[in-house]
mmCIF file of C-alpha atoms in Angstrom:
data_model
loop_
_atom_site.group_PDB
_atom_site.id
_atom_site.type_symbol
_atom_site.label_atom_id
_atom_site.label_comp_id
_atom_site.label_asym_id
_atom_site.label_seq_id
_atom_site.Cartn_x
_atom_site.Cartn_y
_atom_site.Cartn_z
ATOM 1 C CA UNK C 99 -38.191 0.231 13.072
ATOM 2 C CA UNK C 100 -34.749 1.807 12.171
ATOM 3 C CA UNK C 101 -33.298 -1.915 11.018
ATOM 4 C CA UNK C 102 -36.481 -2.572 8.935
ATOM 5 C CA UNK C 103 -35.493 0.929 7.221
ATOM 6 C CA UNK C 104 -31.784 -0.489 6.445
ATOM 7 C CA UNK C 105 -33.375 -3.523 4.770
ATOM 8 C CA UNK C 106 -35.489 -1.430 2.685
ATOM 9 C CA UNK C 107 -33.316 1.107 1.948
ATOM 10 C CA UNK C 108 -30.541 -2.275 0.906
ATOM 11 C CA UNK C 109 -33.358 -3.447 -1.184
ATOM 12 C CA UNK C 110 -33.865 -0.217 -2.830
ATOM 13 C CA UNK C 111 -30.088 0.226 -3.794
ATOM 14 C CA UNK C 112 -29.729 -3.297 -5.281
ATOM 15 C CA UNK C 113 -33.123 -2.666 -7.251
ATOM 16 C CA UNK C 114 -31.821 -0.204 -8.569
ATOM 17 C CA UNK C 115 -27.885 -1.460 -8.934
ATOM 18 C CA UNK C 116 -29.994 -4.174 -11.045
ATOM 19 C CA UNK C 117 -32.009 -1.650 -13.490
ATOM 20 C CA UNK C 118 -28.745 0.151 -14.122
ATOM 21 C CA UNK C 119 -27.208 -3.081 -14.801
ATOM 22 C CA UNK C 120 -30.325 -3.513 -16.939
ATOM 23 C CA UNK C 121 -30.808 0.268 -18.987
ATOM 24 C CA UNK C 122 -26.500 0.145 -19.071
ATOM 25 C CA UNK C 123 -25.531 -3.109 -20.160
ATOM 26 C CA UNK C 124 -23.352 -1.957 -22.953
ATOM 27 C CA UNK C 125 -21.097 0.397 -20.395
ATOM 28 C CA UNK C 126 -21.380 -2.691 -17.815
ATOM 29 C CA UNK C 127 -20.070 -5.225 -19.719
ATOM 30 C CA UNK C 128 -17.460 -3.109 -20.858
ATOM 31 C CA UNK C 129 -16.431 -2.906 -17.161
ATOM 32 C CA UNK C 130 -16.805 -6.212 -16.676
ATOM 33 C CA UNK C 131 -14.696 -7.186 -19.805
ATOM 34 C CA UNK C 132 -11.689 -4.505 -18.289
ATOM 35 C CA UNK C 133 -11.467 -6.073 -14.769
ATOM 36 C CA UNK C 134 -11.176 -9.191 -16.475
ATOM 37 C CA UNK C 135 -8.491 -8.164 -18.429
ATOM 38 C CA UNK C 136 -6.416 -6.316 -15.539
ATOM 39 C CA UNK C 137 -6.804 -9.558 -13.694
ATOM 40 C CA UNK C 138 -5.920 -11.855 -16.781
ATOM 41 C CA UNK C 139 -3.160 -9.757 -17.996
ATOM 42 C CA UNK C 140 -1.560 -7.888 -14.806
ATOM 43 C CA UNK C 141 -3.016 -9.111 -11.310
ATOM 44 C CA UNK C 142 -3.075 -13.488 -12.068
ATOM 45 C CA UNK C 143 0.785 -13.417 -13.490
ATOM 46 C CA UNK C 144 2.045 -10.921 -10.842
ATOM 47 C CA UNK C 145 0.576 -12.470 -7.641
ATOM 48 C CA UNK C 146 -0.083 -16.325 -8.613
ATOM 49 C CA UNK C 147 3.792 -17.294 -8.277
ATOM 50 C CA UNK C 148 4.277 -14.988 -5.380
ATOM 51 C CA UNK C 149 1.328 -16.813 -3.336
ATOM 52 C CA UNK C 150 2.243 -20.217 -4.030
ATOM 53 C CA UNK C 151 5.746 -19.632 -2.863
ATOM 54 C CA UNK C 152 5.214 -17.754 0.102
ATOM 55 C CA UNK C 153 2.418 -20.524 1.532
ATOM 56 C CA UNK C 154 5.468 -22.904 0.507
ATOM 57 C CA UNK C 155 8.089 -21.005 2.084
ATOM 58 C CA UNK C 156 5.820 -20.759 5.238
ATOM 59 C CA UNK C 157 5.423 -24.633 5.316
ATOM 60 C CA UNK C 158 9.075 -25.124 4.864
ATOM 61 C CA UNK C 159 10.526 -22.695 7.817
ATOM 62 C CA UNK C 160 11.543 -19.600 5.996
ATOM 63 C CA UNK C 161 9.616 -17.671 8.254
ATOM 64 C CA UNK C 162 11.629 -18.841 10.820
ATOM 65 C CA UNK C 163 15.018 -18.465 9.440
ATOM 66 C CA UNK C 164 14.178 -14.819 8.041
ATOM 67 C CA UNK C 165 12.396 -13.783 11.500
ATOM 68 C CA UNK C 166 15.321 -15.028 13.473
ATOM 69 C CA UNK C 167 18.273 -12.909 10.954
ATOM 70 C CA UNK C 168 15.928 -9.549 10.865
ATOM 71 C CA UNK C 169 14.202 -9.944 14.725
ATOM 72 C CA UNK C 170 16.592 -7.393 15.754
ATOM 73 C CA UNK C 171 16.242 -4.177 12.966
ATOM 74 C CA UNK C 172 12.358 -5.233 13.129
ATOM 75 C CA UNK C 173 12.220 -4.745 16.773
ATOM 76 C CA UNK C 174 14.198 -1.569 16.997
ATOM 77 C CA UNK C 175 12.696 0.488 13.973
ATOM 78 C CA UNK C 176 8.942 -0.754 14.153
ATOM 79 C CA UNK C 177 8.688 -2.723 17.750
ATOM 80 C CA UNK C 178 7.941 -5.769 15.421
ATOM 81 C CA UNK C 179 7.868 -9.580 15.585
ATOM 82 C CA UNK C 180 10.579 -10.311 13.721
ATOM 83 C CA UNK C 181 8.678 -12.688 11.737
ATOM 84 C CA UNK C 182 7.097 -9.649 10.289
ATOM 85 C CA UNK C 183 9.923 -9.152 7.963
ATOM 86 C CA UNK C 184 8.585 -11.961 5.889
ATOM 87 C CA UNK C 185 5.507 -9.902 4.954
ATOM 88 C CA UNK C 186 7.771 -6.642 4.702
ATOM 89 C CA UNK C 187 9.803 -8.504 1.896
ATOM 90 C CA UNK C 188 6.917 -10.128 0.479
ATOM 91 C CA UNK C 189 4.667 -7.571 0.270
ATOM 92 C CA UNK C 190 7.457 -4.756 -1.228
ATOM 93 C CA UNK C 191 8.254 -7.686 -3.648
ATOM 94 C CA UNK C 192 4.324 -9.017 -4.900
ATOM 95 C CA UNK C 193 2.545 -5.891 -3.523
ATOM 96 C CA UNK C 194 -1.192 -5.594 -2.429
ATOM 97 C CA UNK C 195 -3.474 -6.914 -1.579
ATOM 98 C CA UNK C 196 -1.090 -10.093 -1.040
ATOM 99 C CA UNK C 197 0.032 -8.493 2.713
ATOM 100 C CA UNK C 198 -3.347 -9.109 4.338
ATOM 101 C CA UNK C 199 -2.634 -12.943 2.779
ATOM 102 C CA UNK C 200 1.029 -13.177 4.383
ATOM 103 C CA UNK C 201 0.243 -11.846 7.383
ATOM 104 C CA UNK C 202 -3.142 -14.063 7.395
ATOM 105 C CA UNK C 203 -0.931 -17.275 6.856
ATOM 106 C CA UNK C 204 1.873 -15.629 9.809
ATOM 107 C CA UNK C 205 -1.587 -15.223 12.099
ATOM 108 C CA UNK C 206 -2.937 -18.520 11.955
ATOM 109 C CA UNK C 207 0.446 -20.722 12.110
ATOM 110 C CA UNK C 208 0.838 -18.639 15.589
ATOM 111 C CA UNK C 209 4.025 -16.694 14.646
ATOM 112 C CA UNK C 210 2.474 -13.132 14.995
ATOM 113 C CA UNK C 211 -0.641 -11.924 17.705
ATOM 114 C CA UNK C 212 -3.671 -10.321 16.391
ATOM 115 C CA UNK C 213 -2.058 -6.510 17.230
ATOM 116 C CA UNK C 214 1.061 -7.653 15.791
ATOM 117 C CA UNK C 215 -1.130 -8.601 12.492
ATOM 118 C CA UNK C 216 -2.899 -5.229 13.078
ATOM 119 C CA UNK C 217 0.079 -3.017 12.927
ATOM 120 C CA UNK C 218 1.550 -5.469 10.566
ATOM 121 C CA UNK C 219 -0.580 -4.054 7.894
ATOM 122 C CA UNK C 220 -0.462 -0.735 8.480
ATOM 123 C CA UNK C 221 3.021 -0.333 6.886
ATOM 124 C CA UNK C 222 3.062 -3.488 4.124
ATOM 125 C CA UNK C 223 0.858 -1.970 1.783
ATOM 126 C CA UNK C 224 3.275 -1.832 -1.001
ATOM 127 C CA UNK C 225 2.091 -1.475 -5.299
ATOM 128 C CA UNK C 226 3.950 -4.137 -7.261
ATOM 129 C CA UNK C 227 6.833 -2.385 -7.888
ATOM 130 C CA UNK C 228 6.353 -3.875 -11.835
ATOM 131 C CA UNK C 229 2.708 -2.091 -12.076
ATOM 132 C CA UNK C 230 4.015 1.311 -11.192
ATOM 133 C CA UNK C 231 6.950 1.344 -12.782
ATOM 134 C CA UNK C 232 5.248 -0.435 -16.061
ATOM 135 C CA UNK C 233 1.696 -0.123 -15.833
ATOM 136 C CA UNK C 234 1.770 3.759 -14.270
ATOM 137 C CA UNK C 235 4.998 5.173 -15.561
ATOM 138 C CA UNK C 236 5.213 4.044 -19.178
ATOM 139 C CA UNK C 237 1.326 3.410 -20.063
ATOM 140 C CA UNK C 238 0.071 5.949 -17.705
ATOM 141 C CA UNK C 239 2.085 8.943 -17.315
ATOM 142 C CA UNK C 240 4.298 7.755 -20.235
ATOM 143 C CA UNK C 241 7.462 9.189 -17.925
ATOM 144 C CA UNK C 242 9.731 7.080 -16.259
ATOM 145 C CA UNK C 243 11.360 9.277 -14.131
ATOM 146 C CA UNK C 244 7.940 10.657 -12.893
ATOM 147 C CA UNK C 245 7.512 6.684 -11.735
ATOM 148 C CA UNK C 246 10.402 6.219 -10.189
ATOM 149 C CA UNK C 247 9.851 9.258 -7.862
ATOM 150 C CA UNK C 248 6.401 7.430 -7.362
ATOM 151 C CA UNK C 249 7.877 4.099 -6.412
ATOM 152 C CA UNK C 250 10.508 5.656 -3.806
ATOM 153 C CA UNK C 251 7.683 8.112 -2.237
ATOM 154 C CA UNK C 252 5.304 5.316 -2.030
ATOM 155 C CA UNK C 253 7.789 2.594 -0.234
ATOM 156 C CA UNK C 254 9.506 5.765 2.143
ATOM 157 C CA UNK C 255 6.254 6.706 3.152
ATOM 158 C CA UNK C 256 5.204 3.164 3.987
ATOM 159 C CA UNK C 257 8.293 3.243 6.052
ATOM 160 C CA UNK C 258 7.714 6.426 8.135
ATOM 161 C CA UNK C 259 4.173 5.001 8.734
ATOM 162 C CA UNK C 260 5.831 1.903 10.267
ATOM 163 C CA UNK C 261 7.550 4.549 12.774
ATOM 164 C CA UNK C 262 4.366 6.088 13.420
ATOM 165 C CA UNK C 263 2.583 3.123 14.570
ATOM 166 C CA UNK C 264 5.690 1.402 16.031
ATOM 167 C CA UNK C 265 4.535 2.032 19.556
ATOM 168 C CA UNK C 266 0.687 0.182 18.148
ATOM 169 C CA UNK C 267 0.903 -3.167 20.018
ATOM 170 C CA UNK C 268 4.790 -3.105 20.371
ATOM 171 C CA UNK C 269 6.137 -6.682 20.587
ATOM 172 C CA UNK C 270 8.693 -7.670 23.588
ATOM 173 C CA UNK C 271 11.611 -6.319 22.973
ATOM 174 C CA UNK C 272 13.998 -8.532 21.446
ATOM 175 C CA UNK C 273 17.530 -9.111 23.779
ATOM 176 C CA UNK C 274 19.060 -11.939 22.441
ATOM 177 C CA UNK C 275 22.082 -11.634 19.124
ATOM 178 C CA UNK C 276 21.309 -12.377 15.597
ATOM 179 C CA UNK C 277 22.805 -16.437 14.636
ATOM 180 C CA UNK C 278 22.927 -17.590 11.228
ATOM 181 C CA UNK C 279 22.947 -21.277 12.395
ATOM 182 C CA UNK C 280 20.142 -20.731 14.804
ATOM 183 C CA UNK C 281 18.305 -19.745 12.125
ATOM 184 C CA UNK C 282 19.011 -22.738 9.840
ATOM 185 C CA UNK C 283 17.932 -25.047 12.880
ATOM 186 C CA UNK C 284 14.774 -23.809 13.284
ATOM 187 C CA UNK C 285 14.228 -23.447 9.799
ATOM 188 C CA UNK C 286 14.945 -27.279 9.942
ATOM 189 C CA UNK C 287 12.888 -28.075 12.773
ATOM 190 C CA UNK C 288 10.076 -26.639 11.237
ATOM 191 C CA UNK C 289 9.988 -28.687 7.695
ATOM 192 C CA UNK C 290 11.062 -31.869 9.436
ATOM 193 C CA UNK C 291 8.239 -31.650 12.308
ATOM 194 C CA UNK C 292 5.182 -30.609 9.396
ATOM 195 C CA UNK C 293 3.214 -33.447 9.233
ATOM 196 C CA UNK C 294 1.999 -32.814 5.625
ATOM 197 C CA UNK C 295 3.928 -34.693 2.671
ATOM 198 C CA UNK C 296 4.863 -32.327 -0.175
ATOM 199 C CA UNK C 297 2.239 -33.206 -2.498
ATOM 200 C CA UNK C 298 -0.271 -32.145 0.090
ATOM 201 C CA UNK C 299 1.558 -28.638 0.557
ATOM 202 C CA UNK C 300 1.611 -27.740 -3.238
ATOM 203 C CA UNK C 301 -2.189 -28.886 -3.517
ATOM 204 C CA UNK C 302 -3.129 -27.219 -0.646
ATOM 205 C CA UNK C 303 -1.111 -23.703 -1.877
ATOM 206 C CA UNK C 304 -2.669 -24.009 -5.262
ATOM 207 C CA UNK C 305 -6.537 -24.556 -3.835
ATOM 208 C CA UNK C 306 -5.483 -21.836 -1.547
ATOM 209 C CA UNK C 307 -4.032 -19.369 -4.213
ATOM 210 C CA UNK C 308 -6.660 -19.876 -6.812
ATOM 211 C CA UNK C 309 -9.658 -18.865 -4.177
ATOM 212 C CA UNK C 310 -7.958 -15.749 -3.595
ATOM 213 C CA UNK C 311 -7.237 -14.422 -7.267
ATOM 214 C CA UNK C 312 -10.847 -15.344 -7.501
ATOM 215 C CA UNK C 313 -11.733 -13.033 -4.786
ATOM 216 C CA UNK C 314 -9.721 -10.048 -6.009
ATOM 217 C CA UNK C 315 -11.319 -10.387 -9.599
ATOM 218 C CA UNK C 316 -15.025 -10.743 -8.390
ATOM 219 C CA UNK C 317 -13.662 -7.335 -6.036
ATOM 220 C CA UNK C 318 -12.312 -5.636 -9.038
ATOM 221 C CA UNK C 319 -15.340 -6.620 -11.112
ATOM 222 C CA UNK C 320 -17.563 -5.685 -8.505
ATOM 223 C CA UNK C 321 -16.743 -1.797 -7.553
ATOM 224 C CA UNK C 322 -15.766 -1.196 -11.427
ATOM 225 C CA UNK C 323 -19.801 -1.717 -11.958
ATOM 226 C CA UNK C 324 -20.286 0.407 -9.048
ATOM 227 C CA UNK C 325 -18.287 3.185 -10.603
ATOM 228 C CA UNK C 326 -19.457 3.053 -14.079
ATOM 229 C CA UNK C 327 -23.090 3.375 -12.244
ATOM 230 C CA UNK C 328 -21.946 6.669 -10.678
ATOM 231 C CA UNK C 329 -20.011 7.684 -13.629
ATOM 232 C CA UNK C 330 -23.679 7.118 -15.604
ATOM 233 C CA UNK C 331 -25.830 8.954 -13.156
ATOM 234 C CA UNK C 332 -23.444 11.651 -11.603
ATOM 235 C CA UNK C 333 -22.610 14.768 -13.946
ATOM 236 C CA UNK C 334 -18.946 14.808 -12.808
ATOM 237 C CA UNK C 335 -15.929 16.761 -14.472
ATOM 238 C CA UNK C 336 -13.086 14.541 -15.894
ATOM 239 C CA UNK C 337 -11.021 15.553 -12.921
ATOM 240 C CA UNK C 338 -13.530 14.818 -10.046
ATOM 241 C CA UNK C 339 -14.439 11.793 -11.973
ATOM 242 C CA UNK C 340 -10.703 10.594 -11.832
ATOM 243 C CA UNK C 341 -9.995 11.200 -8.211
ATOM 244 C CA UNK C 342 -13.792 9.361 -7.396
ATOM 245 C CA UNK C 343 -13.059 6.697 -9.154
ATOM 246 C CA UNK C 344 -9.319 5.889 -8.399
ATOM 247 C CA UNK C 345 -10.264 6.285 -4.619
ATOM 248 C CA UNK C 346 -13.096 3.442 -5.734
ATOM 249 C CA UNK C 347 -11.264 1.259 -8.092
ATOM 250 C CA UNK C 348 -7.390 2.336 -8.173
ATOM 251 C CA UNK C 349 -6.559 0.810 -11.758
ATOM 252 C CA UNK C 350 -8.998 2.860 -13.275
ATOM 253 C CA UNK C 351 -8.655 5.734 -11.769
ATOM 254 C CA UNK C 352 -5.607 6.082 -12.657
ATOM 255 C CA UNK C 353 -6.732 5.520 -16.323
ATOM 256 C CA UNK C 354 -8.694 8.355 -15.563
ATOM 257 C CA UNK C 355 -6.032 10.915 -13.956
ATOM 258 C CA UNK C 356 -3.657 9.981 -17.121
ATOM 259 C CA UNK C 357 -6.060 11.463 -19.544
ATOM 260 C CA UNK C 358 -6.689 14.796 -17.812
ATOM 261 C CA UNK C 359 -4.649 17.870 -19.025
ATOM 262 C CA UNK C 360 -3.312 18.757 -16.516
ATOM 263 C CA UNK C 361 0.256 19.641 -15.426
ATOM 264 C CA UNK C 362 2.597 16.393 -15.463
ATOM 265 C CA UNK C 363 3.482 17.311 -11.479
ATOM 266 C CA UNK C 364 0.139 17.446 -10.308
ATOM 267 C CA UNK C 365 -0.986 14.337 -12.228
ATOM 268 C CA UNK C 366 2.016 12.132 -10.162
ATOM 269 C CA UNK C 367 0.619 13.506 -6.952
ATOM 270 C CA UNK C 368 -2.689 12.379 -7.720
ATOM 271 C CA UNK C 369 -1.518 9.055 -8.920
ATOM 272 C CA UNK C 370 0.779 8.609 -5.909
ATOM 273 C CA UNK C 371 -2.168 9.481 -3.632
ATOM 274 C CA UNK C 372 -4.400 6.744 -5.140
ATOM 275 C CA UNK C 373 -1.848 4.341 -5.387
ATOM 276 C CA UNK C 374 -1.231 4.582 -2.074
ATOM 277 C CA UNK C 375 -4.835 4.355 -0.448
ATOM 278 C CA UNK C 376 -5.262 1.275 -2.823
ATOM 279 C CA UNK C 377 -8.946 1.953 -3.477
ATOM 280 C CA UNK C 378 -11.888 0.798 -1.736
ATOM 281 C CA UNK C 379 -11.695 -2.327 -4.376
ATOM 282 C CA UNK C 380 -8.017 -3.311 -2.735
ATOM 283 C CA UNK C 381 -9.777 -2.711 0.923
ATOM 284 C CA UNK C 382 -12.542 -4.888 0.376
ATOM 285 C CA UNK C 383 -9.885 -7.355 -0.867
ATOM 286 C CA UNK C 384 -7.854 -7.244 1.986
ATOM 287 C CA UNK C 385 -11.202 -7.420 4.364
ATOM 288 C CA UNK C 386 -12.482 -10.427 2.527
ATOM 289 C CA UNK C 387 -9.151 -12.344 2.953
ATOM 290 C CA UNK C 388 -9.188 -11.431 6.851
ATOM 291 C CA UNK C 389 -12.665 -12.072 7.370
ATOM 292 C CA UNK C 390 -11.973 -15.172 9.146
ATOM 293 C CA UNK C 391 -9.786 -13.431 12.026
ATOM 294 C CA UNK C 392 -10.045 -10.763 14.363
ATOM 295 C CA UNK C 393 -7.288 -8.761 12.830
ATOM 296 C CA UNK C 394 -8.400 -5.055 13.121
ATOM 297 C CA UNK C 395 -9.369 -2.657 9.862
ATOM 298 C CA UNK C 396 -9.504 0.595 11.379
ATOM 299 C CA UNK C 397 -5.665 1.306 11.727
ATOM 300 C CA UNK C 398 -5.000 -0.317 8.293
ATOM 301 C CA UNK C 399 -7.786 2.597 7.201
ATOM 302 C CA UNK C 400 -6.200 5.253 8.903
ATOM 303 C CA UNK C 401 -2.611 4.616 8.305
ATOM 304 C CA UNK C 402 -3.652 4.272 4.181
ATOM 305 C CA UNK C 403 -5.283 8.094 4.430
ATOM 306 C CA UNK C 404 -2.240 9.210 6.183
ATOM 307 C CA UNK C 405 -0.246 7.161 3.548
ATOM 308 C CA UNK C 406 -2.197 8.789 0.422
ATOM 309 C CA UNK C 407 -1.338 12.571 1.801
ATOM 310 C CA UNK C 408 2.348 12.363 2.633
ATOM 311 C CA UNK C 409 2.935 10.220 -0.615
ATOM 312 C CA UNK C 410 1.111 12.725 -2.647
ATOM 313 C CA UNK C 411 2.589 15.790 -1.376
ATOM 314 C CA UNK C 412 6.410 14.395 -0.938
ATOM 315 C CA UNK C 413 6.082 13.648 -4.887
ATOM 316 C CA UNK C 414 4.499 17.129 -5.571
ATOM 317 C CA UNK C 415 7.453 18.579 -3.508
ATOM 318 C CA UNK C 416 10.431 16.546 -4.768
ATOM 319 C CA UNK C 417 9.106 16.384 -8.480
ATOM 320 C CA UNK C 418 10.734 19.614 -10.024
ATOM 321 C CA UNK C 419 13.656 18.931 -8.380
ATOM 322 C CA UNK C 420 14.075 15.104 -9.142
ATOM 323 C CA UNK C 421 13.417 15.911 -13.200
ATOM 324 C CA UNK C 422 16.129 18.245 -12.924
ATOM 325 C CA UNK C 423 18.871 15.950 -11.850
ATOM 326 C CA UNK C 424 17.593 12.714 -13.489
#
């Protein structure tokens, strides 16, 4: 009896998803027509390069040669596969949701577990360091040194999360010395020994690459509906709005925060909190790129709401104090 209630309470909600999408259509397509241009004009040119070259670095061993340089500071600050780094790089250089893609890629070739993966996460959740200090700084906040206190509290905090969960499915610890020229053999090994020709690799990374932007836009495109259905029906003020719908879709949520008057301090924290949770849009991202593995959501979850409130609060702190010197 209590499933056959879930089904019609499910039918209910998309009935009624569909008459808003119906008795709204001018406010819907107007969301629509946004995500598409985030994804057209910031989230396709930012990631596309990033994920053809890392499934082409993966093919070609420079997982291996970057594991086997960094196995040794991975190991002692976050108990870490040292193969991990490649995501750590990665993600601080493309930012989210392309970690859960890396470490997807790392999972299946065999060079991480499925706890390693897990914890993996938990501290790679990095913002394109382009989108905050472009997107947020100058068209947001329209301060620059207010996004460059962003950027540092977002990536520190990532860190100290990274020592939090270090002791989260700690890999073997690691006894052997760092070689250069070990790492160039088995970064050899590995692109002599792939049995695909290079033509095959590029196809495959492009296929690949393509079905994932398409993901993240039908993601974005998805919860911005859902918020401009709550933002239709619920009798919010323009400062709950903002912090409901950045925690729902990020990007415009911060659209939101940057029109509020409020103090210039206040308005960071906020947008370093939401930045650093990601947004249930960037979740279900992530999830739909893992769906195919057991890698584990729940400490990914966790470590993003401990993320959001020691971001938020570091930038609060350090913000009268970093204007003053900079």
């Amino acid at each position: 009896m209590r499933k056959k209630s879930v089904s019609v309470v499910i039918l209910i909600l998309l009935l009624f998803v569909g008459f808003e999408i119906l008795a709204s259509s001018k406010y819907i397509l107007a969301s629509v027509s946004f995500s598409f241009r985030i994804w057209k004009d910031n989230i396709f040119p930012s990631l596309f390069p990033f994920f053809v070259l890392s499934e082409l670095l993966v093919q070609y061993g420079f997982v291996e040669f970057i594991g086997e340089l960094s196995k040794r500071w991975m190991n002692k600050l976050f108990r870490m596969n040292g193969n991990g780094a490649f995501v750590f790089v990665m993600g601080i250089i493309s930012g989210f949701p392309s970690s859960a893609k890396y470490t997807k890629e790392l999972y299946q070739n065999g060079m991480i577990t499925e706890g390693e993966a897990t914890k993996l996460l938990t501290f790679t959740h990095f913002s394109n360091p382009l989108f905050i200090l472009g997107t947020v700084s100058l068209l947001f906040l329209n301060n620059k040194e207010a996004g460059i206190l962003i950027l540092i509290c977002h990536y520190v905090t990532n860190i100290i999360i990274g020592l939090l969960f270090r002791s989260y499915a700690p890999s073997p610890k690691e006894t052997t010395k760092v070689s250069f020229s070990r790492a160039i053999t088995k970064m050899h090994e590995k692109r002599i020994h792939n049995p695909n020709s290079f033509g095959q690799i590029i196809s495959d990374a492009l296929m690949h690459t393509i079905d994932t932007l398409l993901l993240i836009l039908g993601t974005i495109t998805m919860f911005l509906v859902i918020t401009t259905i709550i933002d239709q029906n619920l009798n919010l003020g323009s400062f709950h709005q903002g912090i409901l719908n950045g925690f729902v879709e990020m990007t415009q949520g911060l659209k939101y925060i940057s029109l509020l008057h409020i103090p210039l301090q206040l308005k960071s924290a906020l947008c370093a909190m939401i930045l650093s949770f990601g947004g249930l849009s960037v979740h279900m991202q992530m999830r739909s790129i893992l769906s195919d593995t057991p890698i584990k959501y729940l400490p990914f979850f966790v470590a993003r709401v401990i993320h959001a409130l020691l971001s938020s609060v570091l930038v609060y702190l350090l913000f009268d104090w970093w204007l003053m010197w900079f």
